[in-house]
mmCIF file of C-alpha atoms and ligand atoms in Angstrom:
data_model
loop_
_atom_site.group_PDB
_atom_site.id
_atom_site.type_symbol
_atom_site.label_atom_id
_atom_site.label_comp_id
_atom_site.label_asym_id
_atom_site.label_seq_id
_atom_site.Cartn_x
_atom_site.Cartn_y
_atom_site.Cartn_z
ATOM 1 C CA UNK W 1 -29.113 15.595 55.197
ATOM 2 C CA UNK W 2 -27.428 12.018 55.723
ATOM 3 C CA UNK W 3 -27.317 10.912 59.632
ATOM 4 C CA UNK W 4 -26.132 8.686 61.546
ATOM 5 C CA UNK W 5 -28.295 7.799 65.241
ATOM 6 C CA UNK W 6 -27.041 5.608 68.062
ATOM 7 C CA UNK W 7 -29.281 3.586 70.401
ATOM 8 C CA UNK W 8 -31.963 3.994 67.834
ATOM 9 C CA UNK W 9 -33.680 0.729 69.700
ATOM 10 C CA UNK W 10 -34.246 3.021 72.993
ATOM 11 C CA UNK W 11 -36.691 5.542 73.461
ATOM 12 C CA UNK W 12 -35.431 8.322 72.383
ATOM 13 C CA UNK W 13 -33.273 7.634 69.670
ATOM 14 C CA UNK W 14 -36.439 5.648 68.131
ATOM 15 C CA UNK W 15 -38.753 8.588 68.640
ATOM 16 C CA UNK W 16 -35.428 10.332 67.022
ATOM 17 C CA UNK W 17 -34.834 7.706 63.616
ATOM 18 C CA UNK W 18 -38.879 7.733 62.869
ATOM 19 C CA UNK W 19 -38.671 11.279 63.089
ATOM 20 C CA UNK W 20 -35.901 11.684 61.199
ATOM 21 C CA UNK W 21 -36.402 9.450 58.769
ATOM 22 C CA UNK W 22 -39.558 11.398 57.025
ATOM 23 C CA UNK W 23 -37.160 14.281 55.850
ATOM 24 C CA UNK W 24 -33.627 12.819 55.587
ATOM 25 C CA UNK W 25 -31.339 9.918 54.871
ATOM 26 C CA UNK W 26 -31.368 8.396 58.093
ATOM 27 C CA UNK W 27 -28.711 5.595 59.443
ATOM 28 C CA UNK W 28 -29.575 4.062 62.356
ATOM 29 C CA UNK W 29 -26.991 0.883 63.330
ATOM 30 C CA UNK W 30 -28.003 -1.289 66.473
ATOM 31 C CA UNK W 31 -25.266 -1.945 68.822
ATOM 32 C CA UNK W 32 -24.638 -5.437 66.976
ATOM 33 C CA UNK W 33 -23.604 -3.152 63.909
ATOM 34 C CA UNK W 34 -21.631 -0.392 66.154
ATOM 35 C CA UNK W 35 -21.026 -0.727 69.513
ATOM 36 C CA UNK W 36 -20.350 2.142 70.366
ATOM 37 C CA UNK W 37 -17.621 1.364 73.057
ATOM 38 C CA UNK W 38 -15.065 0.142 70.040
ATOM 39 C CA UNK W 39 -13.637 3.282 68.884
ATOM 40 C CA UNK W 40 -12.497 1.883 65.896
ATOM 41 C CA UNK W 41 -15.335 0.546 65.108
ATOM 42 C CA UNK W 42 -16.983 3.968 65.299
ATOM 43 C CA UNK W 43 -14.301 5.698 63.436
ATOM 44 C CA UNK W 44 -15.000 3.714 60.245
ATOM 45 C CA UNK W 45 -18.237 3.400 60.466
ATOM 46 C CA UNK W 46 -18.405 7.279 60.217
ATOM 47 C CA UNK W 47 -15.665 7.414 58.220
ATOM 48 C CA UNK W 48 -17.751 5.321 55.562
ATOM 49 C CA UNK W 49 -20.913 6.956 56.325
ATOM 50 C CA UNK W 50 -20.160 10.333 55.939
ATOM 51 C CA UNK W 51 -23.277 11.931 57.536
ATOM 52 C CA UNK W 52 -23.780 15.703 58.278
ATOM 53 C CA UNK W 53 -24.743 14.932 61.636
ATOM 54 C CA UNK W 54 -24.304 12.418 64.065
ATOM 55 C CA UNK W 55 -26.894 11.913 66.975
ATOM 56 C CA UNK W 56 -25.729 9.356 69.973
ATOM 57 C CA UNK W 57 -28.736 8.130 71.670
ATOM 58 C CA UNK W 58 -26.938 5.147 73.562
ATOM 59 C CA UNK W 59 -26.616 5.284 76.949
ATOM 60 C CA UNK W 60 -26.169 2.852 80.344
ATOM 61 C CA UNK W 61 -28.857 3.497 82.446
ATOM 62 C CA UNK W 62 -29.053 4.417 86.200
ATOM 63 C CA UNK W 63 -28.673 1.725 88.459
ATOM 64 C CA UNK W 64 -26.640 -0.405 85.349
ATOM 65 C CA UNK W 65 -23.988 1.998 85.979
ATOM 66 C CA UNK W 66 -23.938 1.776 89.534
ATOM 67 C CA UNK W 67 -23.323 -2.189 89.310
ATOM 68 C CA UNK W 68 -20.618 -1.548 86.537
ATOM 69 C CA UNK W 69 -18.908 1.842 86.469
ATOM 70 C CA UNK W 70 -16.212 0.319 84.028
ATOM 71 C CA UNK W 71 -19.169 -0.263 81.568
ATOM 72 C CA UNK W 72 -20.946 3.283 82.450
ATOM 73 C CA UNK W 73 -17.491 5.124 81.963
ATOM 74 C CA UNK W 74 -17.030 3.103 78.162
ATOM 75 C CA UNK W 75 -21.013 3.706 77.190
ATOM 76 C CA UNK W 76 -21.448 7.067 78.567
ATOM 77 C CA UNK W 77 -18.040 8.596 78.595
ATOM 78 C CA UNK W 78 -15.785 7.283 75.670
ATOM 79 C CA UNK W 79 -18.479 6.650 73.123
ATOM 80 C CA UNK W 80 -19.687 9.980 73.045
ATOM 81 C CA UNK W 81 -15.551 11.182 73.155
ATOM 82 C CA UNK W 82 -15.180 8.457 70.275
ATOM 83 C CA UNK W 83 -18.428 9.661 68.310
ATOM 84 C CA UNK W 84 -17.710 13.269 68.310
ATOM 85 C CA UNK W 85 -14.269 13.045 67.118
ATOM 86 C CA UNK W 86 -15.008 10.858 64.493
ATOM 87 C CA UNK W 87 -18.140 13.277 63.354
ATOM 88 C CA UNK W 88 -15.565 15.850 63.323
ATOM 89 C CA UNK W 89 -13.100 13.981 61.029
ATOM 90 C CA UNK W 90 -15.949 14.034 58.378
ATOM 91 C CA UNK W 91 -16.915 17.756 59.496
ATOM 92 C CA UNK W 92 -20.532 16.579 60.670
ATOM 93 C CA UNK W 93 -22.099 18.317 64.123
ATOM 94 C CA UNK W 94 -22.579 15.929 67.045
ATOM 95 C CA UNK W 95 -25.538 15.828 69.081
ATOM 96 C CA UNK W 96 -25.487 14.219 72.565
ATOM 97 C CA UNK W 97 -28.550 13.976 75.029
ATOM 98 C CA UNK W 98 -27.757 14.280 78.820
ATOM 99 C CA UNK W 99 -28.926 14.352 82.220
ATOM 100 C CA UNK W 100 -30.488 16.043 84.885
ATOM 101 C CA UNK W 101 -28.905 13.647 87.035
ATOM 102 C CA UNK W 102 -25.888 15.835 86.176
ATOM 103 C CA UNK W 103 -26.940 17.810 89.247
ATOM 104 C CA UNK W 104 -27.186 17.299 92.903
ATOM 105 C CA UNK W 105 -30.402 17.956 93.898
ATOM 106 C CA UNK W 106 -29.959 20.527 96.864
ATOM 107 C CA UNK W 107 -31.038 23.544 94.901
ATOM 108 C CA UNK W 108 -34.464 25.232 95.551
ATOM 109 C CA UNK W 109 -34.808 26.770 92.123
ATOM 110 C CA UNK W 110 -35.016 24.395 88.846
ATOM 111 C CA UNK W 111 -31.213 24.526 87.408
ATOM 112 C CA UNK W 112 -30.321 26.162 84.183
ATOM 113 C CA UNK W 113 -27.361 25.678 81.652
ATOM 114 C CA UNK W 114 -24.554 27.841 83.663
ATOM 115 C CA UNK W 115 -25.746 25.534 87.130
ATOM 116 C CA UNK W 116 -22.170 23.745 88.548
ATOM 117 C CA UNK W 117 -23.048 19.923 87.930
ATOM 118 C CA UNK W 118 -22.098 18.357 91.220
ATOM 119 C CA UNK W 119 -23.189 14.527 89.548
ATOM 120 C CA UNK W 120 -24.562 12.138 93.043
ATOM 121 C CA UNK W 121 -24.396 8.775 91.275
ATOM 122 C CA UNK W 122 -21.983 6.912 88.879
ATOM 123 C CA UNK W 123 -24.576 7.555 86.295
ATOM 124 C CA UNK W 124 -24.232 11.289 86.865
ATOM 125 C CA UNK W 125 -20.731 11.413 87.175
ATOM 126 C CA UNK W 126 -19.862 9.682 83.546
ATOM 127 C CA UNK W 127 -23.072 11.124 81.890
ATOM 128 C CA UNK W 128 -21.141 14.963 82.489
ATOM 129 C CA UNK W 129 -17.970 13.580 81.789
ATOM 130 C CA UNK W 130 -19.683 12.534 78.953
ATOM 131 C CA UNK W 131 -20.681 15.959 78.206
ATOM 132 C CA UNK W 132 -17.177 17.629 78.412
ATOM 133 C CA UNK W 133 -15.732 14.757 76.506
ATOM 134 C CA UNK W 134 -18.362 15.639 73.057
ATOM 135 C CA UNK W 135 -17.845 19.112 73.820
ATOM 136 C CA UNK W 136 -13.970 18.929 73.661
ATOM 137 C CA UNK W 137 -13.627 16.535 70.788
ATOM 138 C CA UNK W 138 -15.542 18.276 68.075
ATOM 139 C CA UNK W 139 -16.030 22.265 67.762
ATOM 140 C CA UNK W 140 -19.905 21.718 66.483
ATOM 141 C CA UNK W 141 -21.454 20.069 69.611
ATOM 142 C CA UNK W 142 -24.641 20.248 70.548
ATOM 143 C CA UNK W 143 -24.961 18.767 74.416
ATOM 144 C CA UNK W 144 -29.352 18.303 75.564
ATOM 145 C CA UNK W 145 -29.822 18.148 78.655
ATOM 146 C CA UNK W 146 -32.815 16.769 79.717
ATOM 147 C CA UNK W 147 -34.982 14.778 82.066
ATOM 148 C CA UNK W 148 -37.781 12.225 83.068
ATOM 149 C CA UNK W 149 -38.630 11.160 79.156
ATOM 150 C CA UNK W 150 -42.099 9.487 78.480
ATOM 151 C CA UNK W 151 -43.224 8.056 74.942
ATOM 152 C CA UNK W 152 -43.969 5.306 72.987
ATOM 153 C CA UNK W 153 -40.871 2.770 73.219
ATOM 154 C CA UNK W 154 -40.417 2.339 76.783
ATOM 155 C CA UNK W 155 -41.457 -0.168 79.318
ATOM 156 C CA UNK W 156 -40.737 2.149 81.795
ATOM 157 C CA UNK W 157 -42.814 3.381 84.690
ATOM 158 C CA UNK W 158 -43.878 7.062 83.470
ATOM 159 C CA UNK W 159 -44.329 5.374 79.889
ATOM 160 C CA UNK W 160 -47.026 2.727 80.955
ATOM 161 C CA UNK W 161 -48.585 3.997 84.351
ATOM 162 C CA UNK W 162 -51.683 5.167 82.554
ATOM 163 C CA UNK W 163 -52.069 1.583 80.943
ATOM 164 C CA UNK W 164 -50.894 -0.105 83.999
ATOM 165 C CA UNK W 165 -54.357 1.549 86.165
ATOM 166 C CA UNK W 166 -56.295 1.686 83.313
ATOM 167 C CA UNK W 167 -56.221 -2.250 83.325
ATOM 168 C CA UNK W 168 -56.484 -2.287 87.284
ATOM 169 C CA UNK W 169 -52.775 -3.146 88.236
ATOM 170 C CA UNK W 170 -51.263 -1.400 91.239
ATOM 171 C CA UNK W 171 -48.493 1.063 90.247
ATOM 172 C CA UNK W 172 -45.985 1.990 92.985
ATOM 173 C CA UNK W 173 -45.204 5.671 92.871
ATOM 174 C CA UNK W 174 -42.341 7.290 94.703
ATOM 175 C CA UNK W 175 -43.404 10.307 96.499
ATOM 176 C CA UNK W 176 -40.483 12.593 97.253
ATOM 177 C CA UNK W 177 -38.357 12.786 94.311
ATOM 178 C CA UNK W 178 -38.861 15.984 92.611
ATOM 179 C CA UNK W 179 -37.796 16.972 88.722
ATOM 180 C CA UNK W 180 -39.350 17.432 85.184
ATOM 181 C CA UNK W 181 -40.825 15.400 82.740
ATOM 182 C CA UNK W 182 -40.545 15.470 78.773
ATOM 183 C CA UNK W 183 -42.547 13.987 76.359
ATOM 184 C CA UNK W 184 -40.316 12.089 73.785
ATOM 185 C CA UNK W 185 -42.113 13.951 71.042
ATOM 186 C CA UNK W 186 -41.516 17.525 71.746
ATOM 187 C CA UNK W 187 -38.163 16.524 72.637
ATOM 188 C CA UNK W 188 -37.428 15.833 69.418
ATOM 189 C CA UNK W 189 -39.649 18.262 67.667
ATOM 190 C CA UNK W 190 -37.681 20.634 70.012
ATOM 191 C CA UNK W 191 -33.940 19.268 69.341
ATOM 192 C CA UNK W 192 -35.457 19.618 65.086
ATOM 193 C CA UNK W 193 -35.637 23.688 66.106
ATOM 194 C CA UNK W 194 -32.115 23.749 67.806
ATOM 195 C CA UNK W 195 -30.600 22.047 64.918
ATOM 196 C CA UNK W 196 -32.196 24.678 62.519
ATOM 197 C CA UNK W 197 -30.694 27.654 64.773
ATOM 198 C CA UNK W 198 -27.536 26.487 64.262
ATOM 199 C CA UNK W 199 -25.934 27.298 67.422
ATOM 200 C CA UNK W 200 -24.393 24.556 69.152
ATOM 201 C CA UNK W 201 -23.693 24.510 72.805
ATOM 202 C CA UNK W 202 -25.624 23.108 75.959
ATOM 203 C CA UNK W 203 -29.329 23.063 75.804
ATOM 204 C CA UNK W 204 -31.833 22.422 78.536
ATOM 205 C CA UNK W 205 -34.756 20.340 77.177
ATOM 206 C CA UNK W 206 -37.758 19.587 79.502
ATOM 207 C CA UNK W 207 -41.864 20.309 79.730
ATOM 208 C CA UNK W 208 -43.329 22.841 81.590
ATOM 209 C CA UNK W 209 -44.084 22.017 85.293
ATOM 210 C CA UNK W 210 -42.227 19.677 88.111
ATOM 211 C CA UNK W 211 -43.828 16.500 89.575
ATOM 212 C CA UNK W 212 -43.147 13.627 91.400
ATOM 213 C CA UNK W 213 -44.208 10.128 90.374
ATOM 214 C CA UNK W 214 -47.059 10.749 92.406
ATOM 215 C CA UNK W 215 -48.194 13.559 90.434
ATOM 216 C CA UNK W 216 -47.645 12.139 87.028
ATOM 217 C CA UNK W 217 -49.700 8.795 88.261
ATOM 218 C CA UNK W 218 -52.286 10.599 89.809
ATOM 219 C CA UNK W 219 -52.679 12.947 86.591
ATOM 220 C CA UNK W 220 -52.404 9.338 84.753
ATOM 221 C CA UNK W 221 -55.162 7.503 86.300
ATOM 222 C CA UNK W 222 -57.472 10.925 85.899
ATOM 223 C CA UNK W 223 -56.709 10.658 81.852
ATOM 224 C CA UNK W 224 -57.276 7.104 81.950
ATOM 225 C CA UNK W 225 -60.585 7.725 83.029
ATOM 226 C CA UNK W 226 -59.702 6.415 86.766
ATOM 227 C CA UNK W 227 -62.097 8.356 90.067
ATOM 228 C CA UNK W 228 -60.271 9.242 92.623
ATOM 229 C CA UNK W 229 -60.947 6.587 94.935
ATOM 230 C CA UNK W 230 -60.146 3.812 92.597
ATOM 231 C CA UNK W 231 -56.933 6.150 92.010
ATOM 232 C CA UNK W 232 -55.873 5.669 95.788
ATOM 233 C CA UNK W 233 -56.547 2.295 95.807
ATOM 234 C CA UNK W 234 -54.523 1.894 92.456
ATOM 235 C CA UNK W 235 -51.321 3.955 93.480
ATOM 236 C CA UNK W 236 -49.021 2.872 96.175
ATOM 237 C CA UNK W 237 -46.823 5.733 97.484
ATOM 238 C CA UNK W 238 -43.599 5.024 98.541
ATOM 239 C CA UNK W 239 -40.236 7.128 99.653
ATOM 240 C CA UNK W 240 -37.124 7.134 97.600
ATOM 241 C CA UNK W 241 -35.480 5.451 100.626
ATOM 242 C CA UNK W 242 -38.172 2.545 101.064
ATOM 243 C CA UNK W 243 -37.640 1.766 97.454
ATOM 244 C CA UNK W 244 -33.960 0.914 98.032
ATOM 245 C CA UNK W 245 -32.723 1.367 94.179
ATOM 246 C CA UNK W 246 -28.662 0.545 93.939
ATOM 247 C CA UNK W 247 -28.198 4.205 92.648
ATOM 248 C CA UNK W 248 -28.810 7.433 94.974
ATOM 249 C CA UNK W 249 -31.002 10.301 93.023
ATOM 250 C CA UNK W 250 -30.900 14.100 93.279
ATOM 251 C CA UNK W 251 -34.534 14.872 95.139
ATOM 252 C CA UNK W 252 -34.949 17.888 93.828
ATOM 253 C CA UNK W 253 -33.383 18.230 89.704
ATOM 254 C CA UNK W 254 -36.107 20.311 87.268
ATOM 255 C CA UNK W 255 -34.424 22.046 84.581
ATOM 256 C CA UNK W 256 -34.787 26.044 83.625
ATOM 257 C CA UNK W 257 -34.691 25.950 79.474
ATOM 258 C CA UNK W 258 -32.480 28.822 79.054
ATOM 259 C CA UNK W 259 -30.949 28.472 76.234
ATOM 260 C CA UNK W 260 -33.542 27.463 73.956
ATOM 261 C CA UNK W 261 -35.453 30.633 74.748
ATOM 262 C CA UNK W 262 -32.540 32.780 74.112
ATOM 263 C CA UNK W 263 -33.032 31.305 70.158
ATOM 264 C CA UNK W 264 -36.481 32.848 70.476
ATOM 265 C CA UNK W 265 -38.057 29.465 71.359
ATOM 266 C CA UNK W 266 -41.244 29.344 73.315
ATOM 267 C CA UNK W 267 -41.199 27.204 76.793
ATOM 268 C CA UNK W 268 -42.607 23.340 75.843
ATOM 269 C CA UNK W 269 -45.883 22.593 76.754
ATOM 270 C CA UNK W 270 -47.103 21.940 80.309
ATOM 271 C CA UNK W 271 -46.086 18.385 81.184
ATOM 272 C CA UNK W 272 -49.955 17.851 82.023
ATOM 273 C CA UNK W 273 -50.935 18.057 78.599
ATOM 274 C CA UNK W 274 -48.133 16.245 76.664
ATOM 275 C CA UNK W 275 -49.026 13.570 78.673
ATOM 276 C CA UNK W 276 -52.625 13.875 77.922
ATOM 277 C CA UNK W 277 -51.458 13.918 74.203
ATOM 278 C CA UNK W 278 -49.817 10.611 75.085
ATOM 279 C CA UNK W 279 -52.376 8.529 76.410
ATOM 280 C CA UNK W 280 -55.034 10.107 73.992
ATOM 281 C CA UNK W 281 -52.912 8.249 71.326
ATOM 282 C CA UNK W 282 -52.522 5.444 72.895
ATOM 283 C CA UNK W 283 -55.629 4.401 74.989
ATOM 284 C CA UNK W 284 -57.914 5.311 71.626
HETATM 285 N N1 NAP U 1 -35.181 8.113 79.437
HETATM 286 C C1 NAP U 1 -35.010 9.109 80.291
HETATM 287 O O1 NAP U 1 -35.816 9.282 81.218
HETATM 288 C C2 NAP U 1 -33.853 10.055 80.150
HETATM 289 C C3 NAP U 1 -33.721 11.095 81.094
HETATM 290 C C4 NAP U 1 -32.663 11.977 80.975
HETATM 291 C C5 NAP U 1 -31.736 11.836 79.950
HETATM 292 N N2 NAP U 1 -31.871 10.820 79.064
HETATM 293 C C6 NAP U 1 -30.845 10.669 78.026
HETATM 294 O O2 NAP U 1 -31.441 10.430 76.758
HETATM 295 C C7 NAP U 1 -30.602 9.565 76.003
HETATM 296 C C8 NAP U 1 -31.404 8.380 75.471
HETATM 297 O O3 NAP U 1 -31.965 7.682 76.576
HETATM 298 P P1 NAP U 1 -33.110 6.585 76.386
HETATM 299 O O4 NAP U 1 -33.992 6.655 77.558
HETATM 300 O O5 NAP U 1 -33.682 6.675 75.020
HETATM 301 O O6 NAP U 1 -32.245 5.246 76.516
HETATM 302 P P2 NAP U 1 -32.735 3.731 76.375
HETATM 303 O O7 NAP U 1 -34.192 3.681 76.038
HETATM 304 O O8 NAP U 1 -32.252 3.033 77.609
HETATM 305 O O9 NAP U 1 -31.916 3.226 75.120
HETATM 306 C C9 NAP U 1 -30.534 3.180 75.152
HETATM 307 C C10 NAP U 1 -30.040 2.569 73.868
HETATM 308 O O10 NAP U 1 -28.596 2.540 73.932
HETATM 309 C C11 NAP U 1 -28.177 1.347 73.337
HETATM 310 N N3 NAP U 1 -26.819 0.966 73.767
HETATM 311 C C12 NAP U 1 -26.366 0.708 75.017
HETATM 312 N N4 NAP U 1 -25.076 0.355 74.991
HETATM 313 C C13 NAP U 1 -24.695 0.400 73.682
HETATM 314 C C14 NAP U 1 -23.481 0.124 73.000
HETATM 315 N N5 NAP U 1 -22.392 -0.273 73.669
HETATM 316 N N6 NAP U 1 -23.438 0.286 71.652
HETATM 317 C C15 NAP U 1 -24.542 0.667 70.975
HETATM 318 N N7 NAP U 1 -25.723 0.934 71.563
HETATM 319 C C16 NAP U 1 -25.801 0.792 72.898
HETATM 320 C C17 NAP U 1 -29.210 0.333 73.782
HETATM 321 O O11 NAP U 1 -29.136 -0.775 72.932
HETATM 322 P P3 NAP U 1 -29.760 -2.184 73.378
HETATM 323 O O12 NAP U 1 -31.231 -1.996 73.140
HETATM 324 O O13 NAP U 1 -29.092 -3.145 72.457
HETATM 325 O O14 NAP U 1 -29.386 -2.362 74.830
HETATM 326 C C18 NAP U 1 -30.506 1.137 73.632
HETATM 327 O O15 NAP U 1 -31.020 1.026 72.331
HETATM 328 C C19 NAP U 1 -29.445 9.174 76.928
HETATM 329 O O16 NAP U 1 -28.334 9.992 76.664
HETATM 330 C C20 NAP U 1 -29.958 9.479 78.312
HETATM 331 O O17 NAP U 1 -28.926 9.809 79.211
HETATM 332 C C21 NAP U 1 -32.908 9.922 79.133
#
């Protein structure tokens, strides 16, 4: 299968093009080649292309899109609009990833697929725009949802808190922000399944388990070979309020996996051990 994957220099979309790229004829332009903003520029280049399936990784991130909500609406609203009409054109499926920022937090229960979005943040708001946009451009859409992504190809705080206390640095860890956590590899080893089902539609993609950052540093330090004490002198704890970030989060936004087990799929692994898979791999 040809296909085409935007923001293949991220994390997920790089997890995505190594993957892909052992069992099909992977495409994977940085934004100096497409941006994905110019939708004529995306047009031809899928026009030329002609991939089966097109896989938009690209994305503004959180707090970006609170300082520019022009720039969050073109990156996470229009692109994906742009890229899953111009997959259609060629009759290739679209995949898009999404958000649990989609949602507002307030629930008690993790949300699943049919869960009103009620988006808190700019990112939110354009991310589910975003969403409807791929949905209603191109009859084969797959939309996955998911949330809190860790891996290889990310200087990002749940991607390098292990290596962060392993060499002695102080991590600060926010304490009352509540949601789940995916490894970057079984998210793609799980988006490989969907795509063989065949059934497109909205997908929930997460690990077992909720934490905070707390948790996940805690559980860190412990695989890092870190005792307790030198754990609590390692991790500062903050609140979501002390940390003053431009863009407001949901506290409370895990994700049910509905759909996925309706195609018979088994519930990921427990976020615990993903991540001990992680840092196994990379502290050896
Ligand atoms: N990471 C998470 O925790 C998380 C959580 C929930 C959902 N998701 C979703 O997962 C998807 C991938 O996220 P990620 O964490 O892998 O993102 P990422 O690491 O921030 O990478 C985003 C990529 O998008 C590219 N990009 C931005 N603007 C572009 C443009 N105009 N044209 C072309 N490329 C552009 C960036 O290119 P440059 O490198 O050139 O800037 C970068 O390679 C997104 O849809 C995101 O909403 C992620």
């Amino acid at each position: 299968m040809k296909v085409v994957i935007t923001g293949s220099g991220g994390l997920v979309g790089g997890c995505l093009a190594r993957r892909f790229g052992r069992g099909h004829a992977v495409l994977a332009p940085r934004r100096a080649e497409l941006d994905v903003t110019d939708a004529g520029v995306v047009r031809r280049f899928i026009e030329e292309a002609r991939p089966q399936l097109v896989v938009n990784c690209a994305v503004l991130g959180v707090d970006e899109c609170e300082r520019d909500p022009a720039a969050a609406s073109a990156v996470n609203t229009e692109a994906p609009r742009a890229l899953a009409a111009a997959a259609a054109s060629v009759g290739a499926e679209f995949l898009h990833f999404s958000t649990n920022y989609v949602f507002d937090g307030e629930a008690r229960e993790p949300y699943g697929e049919c869960d009103e979005p009620r988006p808190v943040n700019v990112y939110g708001q354009t991310k589910e725009a975003g969403e409807r946009a791929a949905l209603g451009a191109n009859p084969r859409v797959y939309v996955v949802r998911t949330s809190w992504v860790f891996g290889a190809g990310k200087e990002s705080f749940l991607s390098t808190a292990h290596r962060e206390l392993a060499a002695g640095r102080r991590v600060r860890a926010i304490k009352d922000t509540r949601a789940s956590v995916t490894y970057v590899e079984d998210l793609v080893s799980r988006v490989e399944e969907i795509l063989r089902a065949g059934r497109h539609g909205l997908y929930h993609v997460v690990n077992e388990g909720v934490c905070t950052y707390e948790d996940f540093a805690r559980e860190a330090a412990r695989l890092a070979g870190l005792d307790e004490e030198e754990a609590a002198r390692l991790i500062e704890t903050v609140t979501e309020s002390e940390v003053r970030r431009p863009a407001r989060r949901p506290r409370y936004s895990p994700l049910r996996c509905t759909a996925a087990a309706e195609l018979g799929l088994p519930p990921l692994r427990h976020w615990r051990e993903a991540l001990a898979a992680y840092v196994n791999g990379t502290m050896k």
